[in-house]
XYZ file of C-alpha atoms in Angstrom:
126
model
C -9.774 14.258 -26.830
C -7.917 12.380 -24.403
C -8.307 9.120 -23.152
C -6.834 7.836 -19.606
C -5.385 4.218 -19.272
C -5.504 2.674 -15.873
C -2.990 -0.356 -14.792
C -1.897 -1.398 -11.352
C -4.864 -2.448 -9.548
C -5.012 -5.839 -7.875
C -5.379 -7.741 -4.531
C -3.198 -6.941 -1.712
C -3.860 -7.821 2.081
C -4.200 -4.565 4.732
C -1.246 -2.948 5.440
C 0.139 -3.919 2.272
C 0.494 -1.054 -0.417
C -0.226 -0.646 -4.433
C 1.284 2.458 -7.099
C -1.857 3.085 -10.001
C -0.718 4.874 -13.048
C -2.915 6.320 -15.057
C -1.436 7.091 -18.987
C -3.150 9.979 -20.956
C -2.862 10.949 -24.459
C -3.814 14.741 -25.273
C -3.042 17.589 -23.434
C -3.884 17.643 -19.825
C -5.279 20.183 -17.176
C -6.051 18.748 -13.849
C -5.786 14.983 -13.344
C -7.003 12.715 -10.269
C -8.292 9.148 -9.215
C -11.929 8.509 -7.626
C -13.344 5.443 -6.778
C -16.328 3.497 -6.417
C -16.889 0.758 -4.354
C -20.220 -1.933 -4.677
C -23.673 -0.168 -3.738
C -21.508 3.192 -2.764
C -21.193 6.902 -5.242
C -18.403 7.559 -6.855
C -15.985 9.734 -4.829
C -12.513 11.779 -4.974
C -9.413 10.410 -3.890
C -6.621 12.759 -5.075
C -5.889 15.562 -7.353
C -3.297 17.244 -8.905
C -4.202 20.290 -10.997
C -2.147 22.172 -13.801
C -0.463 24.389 -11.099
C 0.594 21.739 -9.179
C -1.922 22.426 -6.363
C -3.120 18.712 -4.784
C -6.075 17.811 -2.933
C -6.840 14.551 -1.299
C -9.973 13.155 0.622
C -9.610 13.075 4.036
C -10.325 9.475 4.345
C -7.139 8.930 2.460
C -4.383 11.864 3.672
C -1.634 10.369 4.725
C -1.724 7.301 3.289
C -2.115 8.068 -0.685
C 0.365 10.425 -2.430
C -0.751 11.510 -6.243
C 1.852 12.473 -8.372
C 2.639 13.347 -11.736
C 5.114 12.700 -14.943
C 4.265 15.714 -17.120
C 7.255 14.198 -19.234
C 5.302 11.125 -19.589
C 1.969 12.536 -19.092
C 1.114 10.196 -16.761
C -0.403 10.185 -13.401
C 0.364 8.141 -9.942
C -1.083 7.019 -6.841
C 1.260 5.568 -4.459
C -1.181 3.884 -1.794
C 0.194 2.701 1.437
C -1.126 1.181 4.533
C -4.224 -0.182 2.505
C -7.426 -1.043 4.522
C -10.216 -3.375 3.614
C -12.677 -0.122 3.102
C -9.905 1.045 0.203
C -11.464 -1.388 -2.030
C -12.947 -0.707 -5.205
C -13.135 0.241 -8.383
C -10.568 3.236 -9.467
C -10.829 5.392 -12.268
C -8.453 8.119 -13.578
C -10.014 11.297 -14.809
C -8.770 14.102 -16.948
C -10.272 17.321 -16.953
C -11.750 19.067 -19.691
C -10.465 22.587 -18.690
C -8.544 24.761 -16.177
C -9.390 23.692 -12.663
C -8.519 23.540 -9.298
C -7.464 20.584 -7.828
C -9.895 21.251 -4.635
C -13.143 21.798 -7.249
C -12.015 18.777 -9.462
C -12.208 16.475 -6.571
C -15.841 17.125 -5.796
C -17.007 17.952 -9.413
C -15.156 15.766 -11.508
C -18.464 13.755 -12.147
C -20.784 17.206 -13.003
C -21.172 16.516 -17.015
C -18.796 18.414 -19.211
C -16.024 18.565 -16.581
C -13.988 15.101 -17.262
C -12.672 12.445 -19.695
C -12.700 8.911 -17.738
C -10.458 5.716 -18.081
C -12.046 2.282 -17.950
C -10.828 1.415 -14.207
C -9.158 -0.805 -11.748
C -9.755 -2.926 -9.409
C -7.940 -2.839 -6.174
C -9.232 -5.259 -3.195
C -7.677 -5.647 0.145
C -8.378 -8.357 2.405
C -7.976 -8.201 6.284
């Protein structure tokens, strides 16, 4: 089983930027942050599948690079030019099995497809 371990969340004000990492024991497949902010669904951010193959949300391209350590097994997200509507709640996911970064982005949250980390706050103020 493997169990992702968020750290680097915080408060930062717009325009500022924040790096999440995102420790996982086990073997992994595809890895990739959502988030979830207050009253909102849970949605993709970035991912970065077994192949190397990385998707990103469109809200976010540009701004956000994903990266990974396979060394370390550990995942990134370098986020830069932070607005206010980048707050929330981020979670690092693992998937369960081989797939695409594209499908894990949007299906990460179907049952059976991901192990989840606890989460991290990041808020930015304007």
């Amino acid at each position: 089983q493997v169990q992702p371990v968020e750290s680097g969340g915080g408060s930062v004000q717009a325009a500022g930027s924040l790096r999440l990492s995102c420790a996982a024991s086990g073997y992994t497949y595809c890895m990739g942050w959502f988030r979830q902010a207050p009253g909102k669904e849970r949605e993709g951010v970035a991912t970065i599948d077994q192949g190397g193959g990385i998707s990103y949300a469109d809200s976010v391209k540009g701004r956000f690079t994903i990266s990974k350590d396979n060394a370390k097994n550990t995942l990134y997200l370098q986020m830069n030019s932070l607005k206010p509507e980048d707050s929330a709640m981020y979670y690092c996911a693992a998937a369960r099995k081989v797939l695409s970064s594209r499908y894990f982005l949007v299906n990460a949250g179907t049952p059976g497809n991901a192990y989840w980390g606890q989460g991290t706050q990041v808020t930015v103020s304007s």
